[in-house]
Amino acid sequence: MKSRMLQRVQLRASTATVARSRVAALGSVRAASSVSQRPNSEFVQFPGALKSAFTHSLNFENPESYKALPTYRVVDQHGVVVDSSFEPDISEQQVVKLYKDMLFISIMDLIMFDAQRQGRLSFYMVSAGEEAVSVGTSSVLDPEDVVFCQYREQGLFKERGFTTKEFMSQLFSNRNDPGKGRNMPIHYGSKKLNVHTISSPLATQLPQASGAGYALKLQKLQNPESKARVCAVFFGEGAASEGDFHAAMNIAATRSCPVIFICRNNGYAISTPTLEQYRGDGIASRGIGYGIDTIRVDGNDIWAVREATKKARELALQDGGKPVLIEAMTYRVSHHSTSDDSFAYRARVEVEDWKRRDNPLTRLRKWMETKGYWDEAKEKEARDALRKEVLREFSAAEREKKPAIKTMFEDVYDELTPGLKAQMQELRELIDNYPDEYDVGEFEGGKETLKS
Amino acid sequence: MKRQVARQFRRALGTPRPVPAAALPLHASRCYSTHPPNAKLNLPIEYGSTPLLAHSADVVQKNIEIPIEVRNGATKKLNLFQAVNDALGTALAEDESVVVFGEDVAFGGVFRCTMKLAETHGSERVFNTPLSEQGILGFGIGLAAEGMRPVAEIQFADYVYPAFDQIVNEAAKMRYRDGSNGRGAGGLTVRMPCGGVGHGALYHSQSPESLFTHVPGVRVIMPRSPIQAKGLLLSAIRSNDPCIFMEPKILYRAAVEQVPVASYELPLSKAEVLKEGSNVTVVSYGQPLYYCVEAIRQLEAQRPDVSIELIDLRTVHPFDRETVFSSVKKTGRVMIVHEAYTTASVASEVAAAIQENPDTFNRLEAPVRRVAGWDIHNSLAFERFHLPDITRMYDNIKRLLDY
């Protein structure tokens, strides 16, 4: 017994020396592994879990023993305010603007969906039922905050000021499309509005948002005069099953990145219901596991979305920056895309119920009507005006030329490589030799642009 | 597990010192770094005397690619990991948008490439990430998209595959899809140790460069020496294209030369003619170049009428066609050498390009030979038979000459 005690003292002395010298050598570098177990401590001081109390009862944590995280709402389905502390922070005019933004998206969705059915554009995705998430979050972010989208966030573009012409130019991939006709429809992007161009691979934008958020944080550190900004990133509950979701949440937490993760949990990933997507308490419960401040909100309540995002933005900028997760519960009223018939995997009546009973547009409209901001006449007038605007830009965009053929070789590298120049020349010769085989007339500048 | 292996590597990567046989009770075949006693071709590379490395400052002064004031300025003896470290330090010092990160980079990296960088430039700019390759690359792309110049490290090229989606679908396509918005991931550089090291087996030996040469939009670079590592890495970091920078880990400690102290760049997508010749063109990059030099030396010694040209591609994608073509037009015979598997490799692409070009096709006097790793996985006990060695190169040049 005595000798054991003696040995212990020696050991402790030697560990202490090692720890000191290591700290000195590492300088400012954080060494989390320099924790040691104190004698008689009630907590396990393993480096991997610092404040875990010892327990002598063998007990597995059962997810079902926890109540599902609550869903924050401000206004109920009937347009009645349920959060008594709620005071609208914007004027009547601004509320009407948000409503019209949502309305615009729902009208454009109908027109473009039909246009796709007529074969006038290759593809489309509507965002019916989810307009409040995109418009609501957008309305409380700073216009200079950087945003990454998945693809069902048309409302954010609209709220930020994307014009009808810009929507249509992208959808018809004409010469005014900044994406130069390279992307499928609805893959919008805007440098002016600080929204990164959408890409089809799911969840890839999530770790990118963590990196972008870290860039914003560093830029603020390097230039303290500059504005503090956050990065916001949207994704569906299906995308959250990708490895990139895990990577993004974890790295954002460990590097304290000012990022707001906004999950649109609409119940379906194409045909897969959430029951086959996960078994935990949605996406929100995972945020806590990563050490991230998390809230679940009613995504059909634009006021709840706004309040939560406003607070999330504050939190994200606190203490030098940290990530926040918002899970917005909604229902995908529409088909997944124009290539999908959702009645193949869910009942039509279920969809009709959601449309009728709980819809973000009607909820805000009911609230506005109780305030005297809105009525049937205004509704009709707004609908007509928006419909006319969309149709006008629709036909203008449809008539525009496509981008120059040369642009298909550009922007692969910073400059055209000798190999690409040679391939461009080869295409040019092919078109020269088989003029009847290729329709170059609809492209700006015809085949002439292929001259390097 | 990864870390443990890395630690063993660090020890093993030291220049092999001859150990007296008596002191070693083990059977000779158990020692990874020995060679057969009767071998005349497959001898260990003498890195201390190879002409591929600048052993003195006056060799550096003859390097016309380096600006004159830099090459006439001070030089310092550095090995390859120190040259990488020097380039990263230079990049961090001269541009505050440069950020260095990856698994275990904060304490200096498992290969010592990021030593002292965190202490010098701060833990905000040089830091560890969680153990997630897709996270590292996605994070890097996000930084680049917001105007930073991230330098991400993948601990071994063998572990880059989880990040394949981020590289191929995101980094490579970002500028293209953003169009006239003008954003992209061009600021991104990804460093990764690659290649055989004698005992790296399946997951510490791979050379996956050809998987990236099939991707438009990225540049793939592999240096052969400390001077190149510094100059090409600085070019990659400053380049507006996403760059994949592959560092042959066997050279980290073995390759030592005089490296200019000042900052300089070496051109990307530009090959270097290491030795002029008129009968055969040997094209390679990275570590096998040292074997090529030995094979050529032996062959030229035996056949004084023959002279062989040696080309270092340096950037394997997009590669410098002009330099390769003009050499083949002169020699009419080509051998392409690398460690990576033969099928659908860099050698396949170079060979196809030579065949496709009428000027080189007409001039060919023998079929193009690819000398590369067999189409098998890199297995621990058999590496010496798998990766191209001096004997295989010697034999293949002979076959080209005798065709």
Coordinates of N, CA and C in Angstrom, one line a residue, chain B residues 2-205:
Chain B
K2 N -4.7 6.0 -38.5 CA -4.0 6.8 -39.5 C -2.8 7.5 -38.9
R3 N -3.1 8.0 -37.7 CA -2.0 8.8 -37.0 C -0.8 7.9 -36.7
Q4 N -1.2 6.7 -36.2 CA -0.2 5.8 -35.7 C 0.8 5.5 -36.9
V5 N 0.1 5.2 -38.0 CA 0.9 4.8 -39.2 C 1.8 6.0 -39.6
A6 N 1.2 7.2 -39.5 CA 1.9 8.4 -39.9 C 3.2 8.5 -39.1
R7 N 3.1 8.3 -37.8 CA 4.2 8.4 -36.9 C 5.3 7.4 -37.3
Q8 N 4.9 6.2 -37.6 CA 5.9 5.3 -38.1 C 6.6 5.8 -39.4
F9 N 5.8 6.4 -40.2 CA 6.3 6.9 -41.5 C 7.4 7.9 -41.2
R10 N 7.1 8.8 -40.2 CA 8.0 9.9 -40.0 C 9.4 9.3 -39.6
R11 N 9.4 8.3 -38.8 CA 10.7 7.7 -38.4 C 11.3 7.0 -39.7
A12 N 10.4 6.3 -40.4 CA 11.0 5.5 -41.5 C 11.5 6.3 -42.7
L13 N 11.0 7.6 -42.8 CA 11.3 8.4 -43.9 C 12.7 9.0 -43.9
G14 N 13.4 8.9 -42.8 CA 14.7 9.4 -42.7 C 15.6 8.7 -43.8
T15 N 16.6 9.4 -44.3 CA 17.5 8.8 -45.3 C 18.0 7.5 -44.8
P16 N 17.8 6.4 -45.5 CA 18.2 5.1 -45.0 C 19.8 5.1 -44.8
R17 N 20.2 4.7 -43.6 CA 21.6 4.6 -43.4 C 22.0 3.1 -43.5
P18 N 23.1 2.8 -44.1 CA 23.6 1.4 -44.1 C 23.8 0.9 -42.7
V19 N 23.2 -0.2 -42.4 CA 23.4 -0.8 -41.1 C 24.3 -2.0 -41.2
P20 N 25.3 -2.2 -40.4 CA 26.2 -3.4 -40.5 C 25.4 -4.6 -40.3
A21 N 25.6 -5.6 -41.2 CA 24.8 -6.8 -41.2 C 24.8 -7.5 -39.9
A22 N 26.0 -7.5 -39.2 CA 26.1 -8.2 -38.0 C 25.2 -7.7 -36.9
A23 N 25.0 -6.4 -36.9 CA 24.2 -5.8 -35.9 C 22.7 -6.1 -36.0
L24 N 22.4 -6.8 -37.2 CA 21.0 -7.0 -37.5 C 20.7 -8.5 -37.5
P25 N 20.0 -9.0 -36.5 CA 19.8 -10.4 -36.4 C 18.7 -10.9 -37.4
L26 N 17.9 -9.9 -37.9 CA 16.8 -10.3 -38.8 C 17.3 -10.9 -40.1
H27 N 16.4 -11.7 -40.7 CA 16.7 -12.1 -42.1 C 16.7 -10.9 -43.0
A28 N 17.6 -10.9 -44.0 CA 17.7 -9.8 -44.8 C 16.4 -9.4 -45.6
S29 N 15.7 -10.4 -46.0 CA 14.4 -10.2 -46.7 C 13.4 -9.5 -45.9
R30 N 13.5 -9.5 -44.6 CA 12.5 -8.8 -43.7 C 12.7 -7.3 -43.7
C31 N 13.9 -6.8 -44.2 CA 14.2 -5.4 -44.1 C 13.7 -4.7 -45.4
Y32 N 12.8 -3.7 -45.2 CA 12.1 -3.1 -46.3 C 13.1 -2.3 -47.2
S33 N 14.2 -1.8 -46.7 CA 15.0 -0.9 -47.5 C 16.2 -1.5 -48.1
T34 N 16.4 -2.8 -47.9 CA 17.6 -3.4 -48.5 C 17.3 -3.7 -50.0
H35 N 18.4 -4.0 -50.7 CA 18.3 -4.4 -52.1 C 19.1 -5.6 -52.3
P36 N 18.9 -6.4 -53.3 CA 19.6 -7.7 -53.5 C 21.1 -7.4 -53.6
P37 N 22.0 -8.3 -53.1 CA 23.4 -8.0 -53.1 C 24.0 -7.9 -54.5
N38 N 23.5 -8.7 -55.4 CA 24.1 -8.7 -56.8 C 23.5 -7.7 -57.7
A39 N 22.5 -6.9 -57.3 CA 21.9 -6.0 -58.2 C 22.9 -5.0 -58.8
K40 N 22.7 -4.7 -60.1 CA 23.5 -3.6 -60.7 C 22.7 -2.5 -61.1
L41 N 21.4 -2.8 -61.4 CA 20.5 -1.7 -61.8 C 19.7 -1.1 -60.6
N42 N 19.1 -2.1 -59.9 CA 18.2 -1.6 -58.8 C 19.0 -1.3 -57.6
L43 N 19.8 -0.2 -57.7 CA 20.5 0.2 -56.5 C 19.7 1.4 -55.8
P44 N 20.0 1.6 -54.5 CA 19.2 2.7 -53.9 C 19.6 4.1 -54.5
I45 N 18.7 5.0 -54.6 CA 19.0 6.3 -55.2 C 19.9 7.1 -54.3
E46 N 21.0 7.6 -54.9 CA 21.9 8.4 -54.1 C 21.4 9.9 -54.2
Y47 N 20.5 10.2 -53.2 CA 19.9 11.6 -53.3 C 21.0 12.6 -53.1
G48 N 22.1 12.3 -52.4 CA 23.1 13.2 -52.1 C 23.9 13.6 -53.4
S49 N 23.8 12.8 -54.5 CA 24.6 13.2 -55.6 C 23.8 13.2 -56.9
T50 N 22.5 12.9 -56.9 CA 21.7 12.9 -58.1 C 21.7 14.2 -58.8
P51 N 21.8 14.2 -60.1 CA 21.8 15.5 -60.8 C 20.5 16.2 -60.8
L52 N 19.5 15.5 -60.3 CA 18.1 16.2 -60.3 C 18.0 17.2 -59.1
L53 N 19.0 17.2 -58.2 CA 18.9 18.2 -57.1 C 20.0 19.1 -57.2
A54 N 19.7 20.4 -56.8 CA 20.8 21.4 -56.8 C 21.5 21.3 -55.5
H55 N 22.7 20.7 -55.6 CA 23.5 20.5 -54.3 C 24.3 21.7 -54.0
S56 N 24.4 22.7 -54.9 CA 25.1 23.9 -54.5 C 24.4 25.1 -55.1
A57 N 24.8 26.3 -54.6 CA 24.1 27.5 -55.0 C 24.3 27.8 -56.5
D58 N 25.5 27.4 -57.1 CA 25.7 27.8 -58.5 C 24.8 27.0 -59.4
V59 N 24.3 25.8 -59.0 CA 23.3 25.1 -59.8 C 22.0 25.9 -59.8
V60 N 21.7 26.4 -58.7 CA 20.4 27.2 -58.6 C 20.5 28.4 -59.5
Q61 N 21.7 29.0 -59.6 CA 21.9 30.3 -60.4 C 21.7 30.0 -61.9
K62 N 21.8 28.8 -62.3 CA 21.6 28.5 -63.7 C 20.1 28.2 -64.1
N63 N 19.2 28.2 -63.0 CA 17.8 27.9 -63.3 C 17.1 29.2 -63.8
I64 N 17.0 29.2 -65.1 CA 16.5 30.5 -65.7 C 15.0 30.7 -65.5
E65 N 14.3 29.7 -65.0 CA 12.8 29.9 -64.7 C 12.6 30.8 -63.4
I66 N 13.7 30.8 -62.6 CA 13.6 31.6 -61.3 C 14.1 33.0 -61.6
P67 N 13.4 34.0 -61.2 CA 13.8 35.4 -61.5 C 15.3 35.6 -61.0
I68 N 16.0 36.4 -61.8 CA 17.5 36.5 -61.6 C 17.9 36.9 -60.2
E69 N 17.1 37.9 -59.7 CA 17.5 38.4 -58.4 C 17.3 37.4 -57.3
V70 N 16.3 36.5 -57.5 CA 16.0 35.4 -56.5 C 17.1 34.4 -56.6
R71 N 17.4 33.9 -57.8 CA 18.4 32.8 -57.9 C 19.8 33.2 -57.5
N72 N 20.1 34.5 -57.7 CA 21.4 35.0 -57.3 C 21.4 35.4 -55.8
G73 N 20.3 35.4 -55.2 CA 20.2 35.7 -53.8 C 20.6 34.5 -52.9
A74 N 20.3 34.7 -51.6 CA 20.6 33.6 -50.7 C 19.9 32.3 -51.0
T75 N 20.5 31.2 -50.7 CA 19.9 29.9 -50.8 C 20.0 29.2 -49.5
K76 N 19.2 28.2 -49.2 CA 19.2 27.5 -48.0 C 19.0 26.0 -48.3
K77 N 19.7 25.2 -47.5 CA 19.6 23.7 -47.8 C 18.3 23.2 -47.1
L78 N 17.3 22.8 -47.9 CA 16.0 22.3 -47.4 C 15.7 21.0 -48.0
N79 N 15.0 20.2 -47.2 CA 14.4 19.0 -47.8 C 13.0 19.3 -48.3
L80 N 12.3 18.3 -48.8 CA 11.0 18.7 -49.5 C 10.0 19.1 -48.5
F81 N 9.9 18.5 -47.3 CA 8.9 19.0 -46.3 C 9.2 20.4 -45.8
Q82 N 10.5 20.7 -45.7 CA 10.9 22.0 -45.3 C 10.6 23.1 -46.4
A83 N 10.7 22.6 -47.7 CA 10.4 23.5 -48.8 C 8.9 23.8 -48.8
V84 N 8.1 22.8 -48.6 CA 6.7 23.0 -48.5 C 6.4 24.0 -47.4
N85 N 7.0 23.7 -46.2 CA 6.8 24.6 -45.1 C 7.2 26.0 -45.4
D86 N 8.3 26.2 -46.1 CA 8.8 27.5 -46.4 C 7.8 28.2 -47.4
A87 N 7.2 27.5 -48.3 CA 6.3 28.0 -49.3 C 5.0 28.5 -48.5
L88 N 4.5 27.6 -47.6 CA 3.3 27.9 -46.8 C 3.6 29.2 -46.0
G89 N 4.7 29.2 -45.3 CA 5.1 30.4 -44.5 C 5.1 31.6 -45.3
T90 N 5.7 31.5 -46.5 CA 5.8 32.7 -47.4 C 4.4 33.2 -47.8
A91 N 3.6 32.2 -48.2 CA 2.2 32.5 -48.6 C 1.4 33.2 -47.5
L92 N 1.5 32.6 -46.3 CA 0.8 33.2 -45.2 C 1.3 34.6 -44.8
A93 N 2.6 34.8 -45.0 CA 3.2 36.1 -44.6 C 2.8 37.2 -45.6
E94 N 2.7 36.8 -46.9 CA 2.5 37.9 -47.9 C 1.1 38.1 -48.2
D95 N 0.1 37.3 -47.8 CA -1.3 37.4 -48.2 C -2.1 37.0 -47.0
E96 N -2.8 37.9 -46.4 CA -3.6 37.6 -45.2 C -4.9 36.8 -45.5
S97 N -5.1 36.6 -46.8 CA -6.3 35.7 -47.2 C -5.9 34.3 -47.2
V98 N -4.6 34.0 -47.1 CA -4.2 32.6 -47.1 C -4.5 31.9 -45.7
V99 N -5.1 30.7 -45.7 CA -5.5 30.0 -44.5 C -5.0 28.5 -44.7
V100 N -4.4 28.0 -43.7 CA -3.9 26.6 -43.8 C -4.6 25.7 -42.8
F101 N -5.1 24.6 -43.2 CA -5.9 23.7 -42.3 C -6.0 22.3 -42.8
G102 N -6.3 21.4 -41.9 CA -6.5 20.0 -42.2 C -6.4 19.2 -40.9
E103 N -6.2 17.9 -41.0 CA -6.1 17.1 -39.8 C -4.7 17.2 -39.3
D104 N -4.5 17.6 -38.0 CA -3.2 17.6 -37.3 C -2.2 18.6 -37.9
V105 N -2.7 19.7 -38.5 CA -1.7 20.6 -39.1 C -1.2 21.6 -38.0
A106 N -2.0 21.8 -36.9 CA -1.6 22.8 -36.0 C -0.3 22.6 -35.3
F107 N -0.1 21.3 -34.9 CA 1.2 21.0 -34.2 C 2.4 20.9 -35.2
G108 N 2.1 21.0 -36.4 CA 3.2 20.9 -37.4 C 2.9 19.8 -38.5
G109 N 1.9 19.0 -38.3 CA 1.6 18.0 -39.4 C 2.3 16.7 -39.1
V110 N 1.7 15.6 -39.6 CA 2.3 14.3 -39.3 C 3.6 14.2 -40.2
F111 N 3.7 15.0 -41.2 CA 5.0 15.0 -42.0 C 5.8 16.3 -41.8
R112 N 5.4 17.1 -40.8 CA 6.2 18.3 -40.4 C 6.1 19.4 -41.4
C113 N 5.1 19.3 -42.3 CA 5.1 20.4 -43.4 C 4.5 21.7 -42.9
T114 N 3.8 21.7 -41.7 CA 3.2 22.9 -41.2 C 3.9 23.3 -39.9
M115 N 5.1 22.9 -39.7 CA 5.8 23.3 -38.4 C 5.9 24.8 -38.2
K116 N 5.5 25.2 -37.0 CA 5.7 26.6 -36.5 C 4.7 27.5 -37.2
L117 N 3.9 27.1 -38.2 CA 3.1 28.0 -38.9 C 2.0 28.6 -38.0
A118 N 1.4 27.7 -37.1 CA 0.3 28.2 -36.2 C 0.9 29.2 -35.2
E119 N 2.1 28.9 -34.7 CA 2.7 29.8 -33.7 C 3.0 31.2 -34.4
T120 N 3.5 31.1 -35.7 CA 3.9 32.4 -36.3 C 2.7 33.2 -36.8
H121 N 1.7 32.5 -37.4 CA 0.6 33.2 -38.1 C -0.7 33.1 -37.4
G122 N -0.7 32.5 -36.2 CA -1.9 32.5 -35.4 C -2.9 31.3 -35.7
S123 N -3.5 30.9 -34.6 CA -4.4 29.7 -34.7 C -5.7 30.0 -35.4
E124 N -5.9 31.3 -35.8 CA -7.1 31.6 -36.6 C -6.8 31.2 -38.1
R125 N -5.5 31.3 -38.5 CA -5.2 31.0 -39.9 C -4.5 29.7 -40.1
V126 N -4.1 29.0 -39.1 CA -3.5 27.7 -39.3 C -4.1 26.8 -38.2
F127 N -4.9 25.9 -38.6 CA -5.7 25.2 -37.5 C -6.1 23.8 -37.9
N128 N -6.4 23.0 -36.9 CA -6.9 21.6 -37.1 C -8.4 21.6 -37.5
T129 N -8.8 20.7 -38.2 CA -10.2 20.5 -38.5 C -10.6 19.1 -37.9
P130 N -11.9 18.9 -37.7 CA -12.3 17.6 -37.4 C -11.9 16.6 -38.5
L131 N -11.9 15.3 -38.1 CA -11.4 14.3 -39.1 C -12.5 14.0 -40.1
S132 N -12.6 14.7 -41.1 CA -13.6 14.6 -42.2 C -13.1 15.2 -43.5
E133 N -12.7 14.4 -44.4 CA -12.2 14.9 -45.7 C -13.2 15.7 -46.5
Q134 N -14.4 15.2 -46.5 CA -15.4 16.0 -47.2 C -15.7 17.3 -46.6
G135 N -15.6 17.3 -45.2 CA -15.7 18.6 -44.5 C -14.6 19.5 -44.8
I136 N -13.3 19.0 -44.9 CA -12.2 19.9 -45.1 C -12.3 20.5 -46.5
L137 N -12.7 19.7 -47.5 CA -12.8 20.3 -48.8 C -13.9 21.2 -49.0
G138 N -15.1 20.9 -48.4 CA -16.2 21.8 -48.5 C -15.9 23.1 -47.8
F139 N -15.3 23.0 -46.6 CA -14.9 24.2 -45.9 C -14.0 25.0 -46.7
G140 N -13.0 24.4 -47.4 CA -12.1 25.1 -48.2 C -12.7 25.8 -49.4
I141 N -13.7 25.2 -50.0 CA -14.4 25.7 -51.1 C -15.2 27.0 -50.7
G142 N -15.8 26.9 -49.5 CA -16.6 28.0 -48.9 C -15.7 29.2 -48.7
L143 N -14.5 28.9 -48.1 CA -13.5 30.0 -47.9 C -13.1 30.6 -49.2
A144 N -12.8 29.8 -50.2 CA -12.4 30.3 -51.5 C -13.5 31.1 -52.2
A145 N -14.8 30.6 -52.0 CA -15.9 31.3 -52.6 C -16.1 32.7 -52.1
E146 N -15.6 32.9 -50.8 CA -15.7 34.3 -50.2 C -14.4 35.0 -50.3
G147 N -13.5 34.6 -51.3 CA -12.4 35.4 -51.6 C -11.1 35.1 -50.9
M148 N -11.1 34.0 -50.1 CA -9.9 33.7 -49.3 C -9.0 32.8 -50.2
R149 N -7.8 32.5 -49.8 CA -6.9 31.5 -50.5 C -6.6 30.4 -49.5
P150 N -7.6 29.4 -49.4 CA -7.4 28.3 -48.5 C -6.4 27.3 -49.0
V151 N -5.5 26.8 -48.1 CA -4.6 25.6 -48.5 C -5.0 24.5 -47.6
A152 N -5.8 23.5 -48.1 CA -6.3 22.4 -47.3 C -5.3 21.3 -47.4
E153 N -5.2 20.5 -46.3 CA -4.3 19.3 -46.4 C -5.2 18.1 -46.2
I154 N -5.0 17.1 -47.1 CA -5.5 15.8 -46.9 C -4.4 14.9 -46.4
Q155 N -4.5 14.2 -45.3 CA -3.3 13.7 -44.6 C -2.6 12.7 -45.5
F156 N -3.3 11.9 -46.3 CA -2.7 11.0 -47.3 C -3.6 11.0 -48.5
A157 N -3.0 11.0 -49.7 CA -3.8 11.0 -50.9 C -4.8 9.9 -50.9
D158 N -4.5 8.8 -50.2 CA -5.3 7.6 -50.1 C -6.7 7.9 -49.5
Y159 N -6.7 9.1 -48.8 CA -8.0 9.4 -48.0 C -8.7 10.6 -48.7
V160 N -8.4 10.9 -49.9 CA -9.1 12.0 -50.6 C -10.5 11.6 -51.1
Y161 N -10.7 10.3 -51.2 CA -12.0 9.9 -51.8 C -13.3 10.4 -51.2
P162 N -13.3 10.5 -49.8 CA -14.6 11.1 -49.3 C -14.8 12.5 -49.7
A163 N -13.8 13.2 -50.2 CA -13.9 14.6 -50.7 C -14.1 14.6 -52.2
F164 N -14.2 13.5 -52.8 CA -14.2 13.5 -54.3 C -15.4 14.3 -54.8
D165 N -16.5 14.2 -54.2 CA -17.7 14.9 -54.7 C -17.4 16.4 -54.6
Q166 N -16.9 16.9 -53.5 CA -16.6 18.3 -53.3 C -15.6 18.8 -54.4
I167 N -14.6 18.0 -54.7 CA -13.6 18.4 -55.7 C -14.2 18.4 -57.1
V168 N -14.9 17.3 -57.5 CA -15.3 17.1 -58.8 C -16.5 18.0 -59.2
N169 N -17.5 17.9 -58.3 CA -18.8 18.5 -58.5 C -18.8 20.0 -58.1
E170 N -18.0 20.3 -57.1 CA -18.1 21.7 -56.6 C -16.9 22.5 -57.0
A171 N -15.7 22.2 -56.4 CA -14.5 23.1 -56.7 C -14.3 23.2 -58.2
A172 N -14.3 22.1 -58.9 CA -14.0 22.2 -60.4 C -15.1 23.0 -61.2
K173 N -16.3 22.9 -60.7 CA -17.4 23.5 -61.5 C -17.9 24.9 -61.1
M174 N -17.4 25.3 -59.9 CA -18.0 26.5 -59.3 C -17.9 27.8 -60.2
R175 N -16.7 28.0 -60.8 CA -16.6 29.2 -61.6 C -17.5 29.1 -62.8
Y176 N -17.5 27.9 -63.4 CA -18.3 27.6 -64.6 C -19.8 27.9 -64.4
R177 N -20.3 27.4 -63.3 CA -21.8 27.6 -63.0 C -22.1 29.0 -62.6
D178 N -21.1 29.7 -62.0 CA -21.4 31.0 -61.5 C -21.4 32.0 -62.6
G179 N -20.7 31.6 -63.8 CA -20.7 32.5 -65.0 C -20.3 33.9 -64.7
S180 N -21.1 34.8 -65.2 CA -20.6 36.2 -65.1 C -20.7 36.8 -63.7
N181 N -21.3 36.0 -62.8 CA -21.2 36.5 -61.4 C -19.8 36.5 -60.9
G182 N -19.0 35.6 -61.5 CA -17.5 35.8 -61.3 C -16.9 35.1 -60.1
R183 N -17.7 34.4 -59.4 CA -17.1 33.7 -58.2 C -16.7 32.3 -58.5
G184 N -15.9 31.7 -57.6 CA -15.4 30.4 -57.9 C -14.5 29.9 -56.8
A185 N -14.0 28.7 -56.9 CA -13.1 28.1 -55.9 C -11.7 28.2 -56.3
G186 N -11.4 29.1 -57.2 CA -10.0 29.2 -57.8 C -8.9 29.4 -56.7
G187 N -9.3 30.0 -55.6 CA -8.3 30.3 -54.5 C -7.9 29.0 -53.8
L188 N -8.5 27.9 -54.1 CA -8.3 26.7 -53.3 C -7.1 25.9 -53.8
T189 N -6.3 25.5 -52.8 CA -5.2 24.5 -53.1 C -5.3 23.4 -52.1
V190 N -5.3 22.1 -52.7 CA -5.3 21.0 -51.8 C -4.0 20.2 -51.9
R191 N -3.4 20.1 -50.7 CA -2.1 19.4 -50.6 C -2.4 18.0 -50.2
M192 N -1.6 17.0 -50.7 CA -1.8 15.7 -50.2 C -0.5 14.9 -50.5
P193 N 0.0 14.2 -49.4 CA 1.2 13.3 -49.6 C 0.7 12.1 -50.4
C194 N 1.6 11.7 -51.4 CA 1.2 10.6 -52.2 C 2.4 9.6 -52.5
G195 N 2.1 8.5 -53.1 CA 3.1 7.7 -53.6 C 3.7 6.6 -52.7
G196 N 4.4 5.7 -53.2 CA 5.0 4.6 -52.5 C 6.0 5.1 -51.5
V197 N 6.2 4.3 -50.4 CA 7.1 4.7 -49.4 C 7.8 3.5 -48.9
G198 N 7.7 2.4 -49.6 CA 8.4 1.1 -49.2 C 7.5 0.2 -48.4
H199 N 6.6 0.8 -47.6 CA 5.8 -0.1 -46.7 C 4.5 0.5 -46.4
G200 N 3.9 1.3 -47.3 CA 2.7 2.0 -47.1 C 1.4 1.1 -47.4
A201 N 1.7 0.0 -48.1 CA 0.6 -0.9 -48.4 C -0.6 -0.2 -49.1
L202 N -1.8 -0.7 -48.8 CA -3.0 -0.3 -49.6 C -3.4 1.2 -49.4
Y203 N -3.2 1.7 -48.2 CA -3.8 3.0 -47.9 C -2.8 4.1 -47.5
H204 N -1.5 3.8 -47.8 CA -0.5 4.9 -47.5 C 0.5 5.0 -48.7
S205 N 0.0 4.6 -49.9 CA 0.9 4.5 -51.0 C 0.3 5.1 -52.3

